[in-house]
CSV table of C-alpha atoms in Angstrom, one decimal:
chain,number,residue,atom,x,y,z
A,1,MET,CA,23.1,61.1,-23.8
A,2,ALA,CA,22.9,58.0,-21.7
A,3,LEU,CA,24.3,54.9,-23.3
A,4,LYS,CA,21.6,52.3,-23.4
A,5,VAL,CA,22.7,48.7,-23.8
A,6,GLU,CA,19.8,46.5,-24.6
A,7,HIS,CA,20.5,42.9,-25.6
A,8,GLU,CA,18.4,39.8,-25.5
A,9,LEU,CA,21.1,38.4,-23.2
A,10,HIS,CA,20.3,41.1,-20.5
A,11,HIS,CA,16.7,40.1,-20.6
A,12,ARG,CA,17.6,36.5,-20.0
A,13,ARG,CA,19.8,37.4,-17.1
A,14,LEU,CA,17.1,39.6,-15.6
A,15,GLY,CA,14.5,36.9,-16.0
A,16,ARG,CA,16.8,34.3,-14.4
A,17,ASN,CA,17.6,36.6,-11.5
A,18,VAL,CA,14.0,37.6,-10.8
A,19,GLY,CA,12.9,33.9,-11.2
A,20,LEU,CA,15.5,32.8,-8.7
A,21,ALA,CA,14.5,35.5,-6.3
A,22,LEU,CA,10.8,34.4,-6.5
A,23,VAL,CA,11.8,30.7,-6.1
A,24,LEU,CA,13.9,31.5,-3.0
A,25,LEU,CA,11.0,33.5,-1.5
A,26,ALA,CA,8.6,30.7,-2.2
A,27,PHE,CA,11.0,28.2,-0.6
A,28,VAL,CA,11.2,30.4,2.6
A,29,ALA,CA,7.4,30.6,2.7
A,30,LEU,CA,7.1,26.9,2.2
A,31,VAL,CA,9.5,26.0,5.0
A,32,PHE,CA,7.7,28.6,7.2
A,33,GLY,CA,4.3,27.1,6.4
A,34,LEU,CA,5.6,23.6,7.0
A,35,THR,CA,7.0,24.6,10.4
A,36,LEU,CA,3.6,26.2,11.4
A,37,VAL,CA,1.6,23.1,10.4
A,38,LYS,CA,4.0,20.7,12.1
A,39,THR,CA,4.2,22.7,15.2
A,40,LYS,CA,0.4,23.0,15.5
A,41,ARG,CA,0.0,19.3,14.8
A,42,GLY,CA,2.4,18.5,17.6
A,43,ASP,CA,5.0,16.8,15.4
A,44,PHE,CA,7.7,18.3,17.6
A,45,ASN,CA,5.9,17.6,20.9
A,46,THR,CA,8.4,16.5,23.5
A,47,GLN,CA,5.7,15.0,25.8
A,48,PRO,CA,5.7,11.2,26.3
A,49,PRO,CA,3.8,9.4,23.5
A,50,ALA,CA,1.0,8.1,25.8
A,51,ALA,CA,0.1,11.6,27.0
A,52,SER,CA,0.1,12.9,23.4
A,53,ALA,CA,-2.2,10.1,22.3
A,54,GLU,CA,-4.7,11.0,25.1
A,55,GLU,CA,-4.6,14.6,24.1
A,56,GLY,CA,-5.2,13.6,20.5
A,57,ASN,CA,-8.3,11.6,21.5
B,1,MET,CA,36.0,30.3,-35.6
B,2,THR,CA,32.6,29.9,-37.3
B,3,ASP,CA,29.6,32.0,-36.7
B,4,THR,CA,27.9,29.1,-35.1
B,5,SER,CA,30.6,28.5,-32.5
B,6,PHE,CA,30.7,32.2,-31.7
B,7,GLU,CA,27.0,32.3,-31.1
B,8,THR,CA,27.2,29.2,-28.9
B,9,GLN,CA,29.9,30.8,-26.8
B,10,VAL,CA,27.9,33.9,-26.3
B,11,GLN,CA,24.9,32.0,-25.2
B,12,GLN,CA,26.5,29.5,-22.8
B,13,GLY,CA,26.2,30.4,-19.2
B,14,ASP,CA,23.5,33.0,-19.8
B,15,ALA,CA,20.5,30.8,-19.7
B,16,GLY,CA,17.2,32.3,-18.9
B,17,PHE,CA,14.9,31.1,-16.2
B,18,GLY,CA,12.8,29.2,-18.7
B,19,ASP,CA,15.8,27.2,-19.9
B,20,PHE,CA,16.4,25.8,-16.4
B,21,PHE,CA,12.6,25.1,-16.1
B,22,ALA,CA,12.8,23.3,-19.5
B,23,LEU,CA,15.5,21.0,-18.0
B,24,LEU,CA,12.9,19.7,-15.6
B,25,LYS,CA,10.8,18.2,-18.4
B,26,PRO,CA,7.5,19.9,-17.3
B,27,ARG,CA,5.3,17.7,-19.5
B,28,VAL,CA,6.6,14.6,-17.8
B,29,MET,CA,6.1,16.3,-14.5
B,30,SER,CA,2.3,16.6,-15.1
B,31,LEU,CA,1.9,12.8,-15.1
B,32,VAL,CA,4.1,12.6,-12.0
B,33,VAL,CA,2.0,15.2,-10.2
B,34,PHE,CA,-1.3,13.6,-11.2
B,35,THR,CA,-0.5,10.0,-10.3
B,36,ALA,CA,1.3,11.0,-7.0
B,37,PHE,CA,-1.8,13.1,-6.1
B,38,VAL,CA,-4.1,10.1,-6.7
B,39,GLY,CA,-1.8,7.8,-4.7
B,40,LEU,CA,-1.9,10.3,-1.8
B,41,LEU,CA,-5.6,10.8,-1.8
B,42,ALA,CA,-6.5,7.1,-2.3
B,43,ALA,CA,-4.6,6.2,0.8
B,44,PRO,CA,-6.6,5.4,3.9
B,45,GLN,CA,-4.8,7.9,6.1
B,46,PRO,CA,-5.7,11.6,5.7
B,47,VAL,CA,-2.9,14.1,5.0
B,48,HIS,CA,-2.9,17.7,6.0
B,49,PRO,CA,-3.6,19.7,2.8
B,50,PHE,CA,-0.4,21.8,3.1
B,51,ILE,CA,1.8,18.8,3.8
B,52,GLY,CA,0.1,17.1,0.8
B,53,PHE,CA,0.8,20.1,-1.3
B,54,VAL,CA,4.5,20.3,-0.2
B,55,ALA,CA,4.9,16.5,-0.8
B,56,ILE,CA,3.5,16.7,-4.3
B,57,LEU,CA,5.7,19.7,-5.1
B,58,PHE,CA,8.9,17.9,-4.0
B,59,ILE,CA,7.9,14.7,-5.7
B,60,ALA,CA,7.4,16.7,-8.9
B,61,LEU,CA,10.8,18.5,-8.3
B,62,GLY,CA,12.5,15.1,-7.8
B,63,GLY,CA,11.1,13.9,-11.1
B,64,GLY,CA,12.2,17.1,-12.7
B,65,ALA,CA,15.7,16.8,-11.3
B,66,SER,CA,16.0,13.4,-12.8
B,67,GLY,CA,14.9,14.9,-16.1
B,68,ALA,CA,17.7,17.5,-15.8
B,69,LEU,CA,20.3,14.7,-15.1
B,70,ASN,CA,18.9,12.7,-18.0
B,71,MET,CA,19.5,15.7,-20.3
B,72,TRP,CA,23.0,16.2,-19.0
B,73,TRP,CA,23.9,12.5,-19.7
B,74,ASP,CA,22.1,12.4,-23.0
B,75,ALA,CA,23.4,15.7,-24.4
B,76,ASP,CA,25.4,13.9,-27.1
B,77,ILE,CA,22.4,12.0,-28.5
B,78,ASP,CA,20.1,15.0,-28.0
B,79,ARG,CA,22.4,16.9,-30.4
B,80,ILE,CA,21.8,14.3,-33.1
B,81,MET,CA,18.1,13.8,-32.9
B,82,LYS,CA,15.9,16.4,-34.5
B,83,ARG,CA,13.2,16.1,-31.8
B,84,THR,CA,15.7,17.0,-29.0
B,85,ARG,CA,18.0,19.4,-30.8
B,86,GLY,CA,16.1,22.4,-29.3
B,87,ARG,CA,16.7,21.3,-25.7
B,88,PRO,CA,18.7,23.8,-23.6
B,89,ILE,CA,22.0,21.9,-23.6
B,90,PRO,CA,22.2,21.0,-27.4
B,91,ALA,CA,20.9,24.5,-28.2
B,92,GLY,CA,23.9,25.8,-26.2
B,93,ARG,CA,21.9,27.9,-23.7
B,94,VAL,CA,22.8,25.7,-20.7
B,95,THR,CA,26.2,24.0,-20.2
B,96,GLU,CA,26.4,20.4,-19.4
B,97,GLY,CA,28.0,21.2,-16.0
B,98,GLU,CA,25.2,23.6,-15.2
B,99,ALA,CA,22.6,20.9,-15.9
B,100,LEU,CA,24.5,18.4,-13.8
B,101,GLY,CA,24.8,20.7,-10.9
B,102,PHE,CA,21.2,21.8,-11.2
B,103,GLY,CA,19.9,18.3,-11.4
B,104,ALA,CA,22.1,16.9,-8.6
B,105,PHE,CA,21.2,19.8,-6.3
B,106,LEU,CA,17.5,19.5,-6.9
B,107,SER,CA,17.6,15.7,-6.4
B,108,VAL,CA,19.1,16.1,-3.0
B,109,LEU,CA,16.9,19.0,-2.1
B,110,SER,CA,13.7,17.2,-3.1
B,111,VAL,CA,14.6,14.0,-1.2
B,112,VAL,CA,15.6,15.8,1.9
B,113,MET,CA,12.6,18.1,1.9
B,114,LEU,CA,10.2,15.2,1.3
B,115,TRP,CA,11.7,13.4,4.2
B,116,LEU,CA,11.4,16.4,6.5
B,117,ALA,CA,7.9,17.1,5.3
B,118,THR,CA,6.6,13.6,5.4
B,119,ASN,CA,8.5,10.4,6.2
B,120,TRP,CA,11.6,8.4,5.3
B,121,VAL,CA,9.8,5.8,3.3
B,122,ALA,CA,8.4,8.3,0.8
B,123,ALA,CA,11.8,10.0,0.6
B,124,ALA,CA,13.6,6.7,0.1
B,125,ILE,CA,11.3,5.7,-2.8
B,126,LEU,CA,11.8,9.1,-4.4
B,127,ALA,CA,15.6,8.8,-4.0
B,128,PHE,CA,15.4,5.3,-5.6
B,129,THR,CA,13.2,6.6,-8.4
B,130,ILE,CA,15.8,9.3,-9.3
B,131,PHE,CA,18.6,6.7,-9.1
B,132,PHE,CA,16.6,4.3,-11.2
B,133,TYR,CA,15.8,6.8,-13.9
B,134,VAL,CA,19.3,8.3,-14.1
B,135,ALA,CA,21.6,5.4,-13.5
B,136,ILE,CA,19.6,2.3,-14.5
B,137,TYR,CA,17.6,3.7,-17.4
B,138,THR,CA,19.5,6.7,-18.8
B,139,MET,CA,23.1,5.6,-18.2
B,140,TRP,CA,22.7,1.8,-18.7
B,141,LEU,CA,19.5,0.5,-20.4
B,142,LYS,CA,18.6,3.2,-22.8
B,143,ARG,CA,21.6,2.6,-25.1
B,144,SER,CA,22.1,-1.1,-24.5
B,145,THR,CA,18.8,-2.9,-24.9
B,146,PRO,CA,15.6,-2.6,-26.9
B,147,GLN,CA,13.7,-3.4,-23.7
B,148,ASN,CA,14.9,-0.1,-22.4
B,149,ILE,CA,11.4,1.4,-22.3
B,150,VAL,CA,10.0,-1.7,-20.5
B,151,ILE,CA,12.4,-1.6,-17.5
B,152,GLY,CA,13.0,2.1,-17.6
B,153,GLY,CA,9.2,2.6,-17.4
B,154,ALA,CA,9.4,1.7,-13.7
B,155,ALA,CA,10.8,5.2,-13.0
B,156,GLY,CA,7.5,6.7,-14.2
B,157,ALA,CA,5.5,4.2,-12.2
B,158,PHE,CA,6.8,5.1,-8.8
B,159,PRO,CA,5.0,8.4,-8.1
B,160,PRO,CA,1.7,6.9,-6.9
B,161,MET,CA,3.7,4.6,-4.6
B,162,ILE,CA,5.4,7.7,-3.2
B,163,GLY,CA,2.1,9.5,-2.8
B,164,TRP,CA,0.7,6.5,-0.9
B,165,ALA,CA,3.8,6.3,1.3
B,166,VAL,CA,3.4,10.0,2.1
B,167,ALA,CA,0.1,9.2,3.6
B,168,THR,CA,0.7,5.8,5.1
B,169,GLY,CA,4.4,5.7,5.7
B,170,GLY,CA,4.6,2.3,3.9
B,171,ILE,CA,4.0,0.1,0.9
B,172,SER,CA,0.9,-2.0,0.3
B,173,THR,CA,-0.8,-4.2,-2.3
B,174,GLU,CA,-2.7,-1.2,-3.5
B,175,SER,CA,0.4,0.9,-4.1
B,176,ILE,CA,2.2,-1.9,-5.7
B,177,LEU,CA,-0.7,-2.5,-8.1
B,178,MET,CA,-0.8,1.2,-9.0
B,179,PHE,CA,2.9,1.0,-9.7
B,180,THR,CA,2.4,-2.2,-11.9
B,181,LEU,CA,-0.5,-0.5,-13.8
B,182,ILE,CA,1.8,2.3,-15.0
B,183,PHE,CA,4.7,-0.1,-15.5
B,184,MET,CA,2.8,-2.4,-17.8
B,185,TRP,CA,1.0,0.5,-19.5
B,186,THR,CA,4.3,2.3,-20.5
B,187,PRO,CA,5.5,-0.2,-23.2
B,188,PRO,CA,2.3,-0.3,-25.3
B,189,HIS,CA,1.8,3.4,-24.9
B,190,PHE,CA,5.4,4.2,-26.0
B,191,TRP,CA,5.6,1.6,-28.8
B,192,ALA,CA,2.3,2.8,-30.3
B,193,LEU,CA,4.0,6.2,-30.5
B,194,ALA,CA,7.2,4.7,-31.9
B,195,LEU,CA,5.3,3.1,-34.8
B,196,PHE,CA,4.0,6.3,-36.2
B,197,MET,CA,6.9,8.7,-35.1
B,198,LYS,CA,9.6,8.2,-37.7
B,199,SER,CA,12.2,9.1,-35.1
B,200,ASP,CA,15.9,9.3,-35.5
B,201,TYR,CA,16.9,7.0,-32.7
B,202,HIS,CA,18.8,4.9,-35.3
B,203,GLU,CA,21.2,7.7,-36.1
B,204,ALA,CA,21.7,8.3,-32.4
B,205,LYS,CA,22.4,4.6,-31.9
B,206,VAL,CA,19.6,4.1,-29.4
B,207,PRO,CA,18.3,0.6,-29.8
B,208,MET,CA,14.5,0.9,-30.1
B,209,LEU,CA,12.3,-2.1,-30.6
B,210,THR,CA,11.0,-0.8,-33.9
B,211,VAL,CA,14.6,-0.7,-35.2
B,212,THR,CA,16.2,-3.8,-33.6
B,213,HIS,CA,13.3,-6.2,-34.0
B,214,GLY,CA,11.2,-4.5,-36.7
B,215,ARG,CA,7.7,-3.1,-36.7
B,216,LYS,CA,5.9,-6.5,-36.9
B,217,ALA,CA,7.5,-7.6,-33.7
B,218,THR,CA,6.7,-4.2,-32.1
B,219,ARG,CA,3.0,-4.7,-33.0
B,220,ALA,CA,3.1,-8.2,-31.4
B,221,HIS,CA,4.7,-6.7,-28.3
B,222,ILE,CA,2.0,-4.1,-28.0
B,223,LEU,CA,-0.7,-6.8,-28.0
B,224,ILE,CA,1.2,-9.0,-25.4
B,225,TYR,CA,1.7,-6.1,-23.0
B,226,THR,CA,-1.9,-5.0,-23.4
B,227,LEU,CA,-3.1,-8.5,-22.6
B,228,LEU,CA,-0.9,-8.6,-19.5
B,229,LEU,CA,-2.1,-5.1,-18.4
B,230,ALA,CA,-5.8,-5.9,-18.4
B,231,PRO,CA,-5.8,-8.3,-15.3
B,232,ILE,CA,-3.7,-5.8,-13.3
B,233,ALA,CA,-6.1,-2.9,-14.1
B,234,LEU,CA,-9.1,-5.1,-13.3
B,235,GLY,CA,-7.4,-6.6,-10.2
B,236,LEU,CA,-7.2,-3.1,-8.7
B,237,SER,CA,-11.0,-2.9,-8.6
B,238,VAL,CA,-11.2,-5.5,-5.8
B,239,THR,CA,-8.7,-3.8,-3.5
B,240,SER,CA,-9.6,-1.1,-0.9
B,241,ILE,CA,-9.1,1.7,-3.5
B,242,GLY,CA,-11.3,0.1,-6.1
B,243,GLY,CA,-15.1,0.0,-6.4
B,244,PRO,CA,-18.0,-0.1,-8.9
B,245,VAL,CA,-17.0,3.2,-10.6
B,246,TYR,CA,-13.5,2.1,-11.0
B,247,LEU,CA,-14.6,-1.4,-12.2
B,248,ALA,CA,-16.9,0.1,-14.8
B,249,VAL,CA,-14.2,2.5,-16.1
B,250,ALA,CA,-11.6,-0.3,-16.1
B,251,VAL,CA,-13.8,-2.7,-18.0
B,252,VAL,CA,-14.6,-0.2,-20.7
B,253,LEU,CA,-11.1,1.2,-21.1
B,254,ASN,CA,-9.5,-2.3,-21.2
B,255,LEU,CA,-11.9,-3.6,-23.8
B,256,LEU,CA,-11.2,-0.5,-26.0
B,257,PHE,CA,-7.4,-0.8,-25.4
B,258,LEU,CA,-7.4,-4.5,-26.2
B,259,LYS,CA,-9.4,-3.9,-29.4
B,260,GLY,CA,-6.9,-1.2,-30.4
B,261,ALA,CA,-4.0,-3.5,-29.7
B,262,VAL,CA,-5.6,-6.3,-31.7
B,263,ASP,CA,-6.2,-3.8,-34.6
B,264,ILE,CA,-2.5,-2.8,-34.5
B,265,TRP,CA,-1.4,-6.4,-34.4
B,266,ARG,CA,-3.5,-7.3,-37.5
B,267,ARG,CA,-2.2,-4.4,-39.6
B,268,ASP,CA,1.0,-4.4,-41.6
B,269,GLU,CA,3.2,-1.4,-42.6
B,270,ALA,CA,1.6,-1.1,-46.0
B,271,GLN,CA,-1.9,-0.7,-44.5
B,272,ALA,CA,-0.6,1.7,-41.8
B,273,GLU,CA,1.2,3.9,-44.3
B,274,ALA,CA,-1.8,3.9,-46.6
B,275,ASP,CA,-4.0,5.6,-44.0
B,276,GLY,CA,-1.3,7.6,-42.3
B,277,TYR,CA,-1.0,5.4,-39.2
B,278,ARG,CA,-4.6,6.2,-38.2
B,279,THR,CA,-5.0,3.2,-35.9
B,280,GLU,CA,-1.7,3.6,-34.2
B,281,LYS,CA,-2.4,7.3,-33.5
B,282,LYS,CA,-5.8,6.4,-32.2
B,283,VAL,CA,-4.4,3.8,-29.9
B,284,PHE,CA,-1.8,6.2,-28.7
B,285,GLY,CA,-4.5,8.7,-27.8
B,286,LEU,CA,-6.5,6.0,-26.2
B,287,SER,CA,-3.5,5.0,-24.1
B,288,LEU,CA,-3.3,8.5,-22.6
B,289,MET,CA,-7.1,8.3,-21.8
B,290,TYR,CA,-6.5,4.8,-20.4
B,291,LEU,CA,-4.1,5.9,-17.7
B,292,PHE,CA,-5.9,9.2,-16.8
B,293,GLY,CA,-9.2,7.3,-16.8
B,294,HIS,CA,-8.0,4.6,-14.4
B,295,PHE,CA,-6.3,7.1,-12.0
B,296,GLY,CA,-9.3,9.4,-12.4
B,297,ALA,CA,-11.6,6.6,-11.3
B,298,ILE,CA,-9.4,5.9,-8.3
B,299,LEU,CA,-9.7,9.5,-7.4
B,300,VAL,CA,-13.5,9.4,-7.8
B,301,GLU,CA,-13.7,6.3,-5.6
B,302,SER,CA,-11.7,8.0,-2.8
B,303,THR,CA,-13.8,11.2,-3.1
B,304,LEU,CA,-17.0,9.1,-2.8
B,305,ARG,CA,-15.6,7.3,0.2
B,306,VAL,CA,-15.4,10.6,2.1
B,307,TYR,CA,-19.2,10.8,1.7
B,308,GLY,CA,-19.7,7.2,2.8
B,309,LEU,CA,-20.1,6.1,-0.8
B,310,GLY,CA,-17.6,4.4,-3.1
B,311,GLY,CA,-15.8,1.1,-2.6
B,312,TRP,CA,-17.6,-2.2,-2.2
């Protein structure tokens, strides 16, 4: 017979670990999204400012 | 070893996810999110929706981090007061060290991420807000002066300025007035609550105005701050973020709030106790509507402006 150890403490640990995993995944998605937006907007454009301004107009 | 201490030892270090979330003071965060959101949308420069979302998220996280640091520092008085005994640290679910590490890490993370996502001005104001709330309010003013809530209220007033800075990269008359509106609103809002909440600050040796100067003086303070608040609220209507909708809302809410403050001032403790602090409770409820009404009106004006309406 398998020994089953169930305690409220284990639920809390599981909840904390799953929660942390989700937060980390969300953070990765957030940084990825931010990078996409900033790249598309040209925030990291290395062209001279004048050329960038003309393109923007 | 008593049963209580045994239970505490078992629980320490095994906090659930919800306990760490509770350290962020989620209810306070809702005000931070709303006012920062309004500050961001009211600004003349548009912000990319995703960047706006990220900015609000990290402003809220910065506010939450300062809440965690506040709970770390105030753990001793939280254990004494009935209202705060259930918080994660006094309840023994989170250790003080964990709260300190959690709050400090999230403070740095939120400021750095806000800087990377938006600009250094917004990040600098967020960093100052955290510093102000933790060092100036929590560590210094809260336990040393009955004016703690007045000066400490500044920490809660910064979010719309941060939202504005996210969009514009700077500070303006409008953002300073939004700051001042919350700054001047905090004392009458909090003192109205202090009048009917028979709190145990006295036991915790926190000098609240109701305890140090008495309830009569607190009633007078509410009236004075409400009188000073009205011109600031009305003054916002003539700035670039104001307009007829905002003015109408501001006139109505300020008249109601002033009437409430006068009613509180006229009453004494015997009258208040006789009707269960009805007026004080009503004014406290009104104060919540007051702030959400003003910022809601700014939001309406900025939305109307998109369609060529709104403003003067």
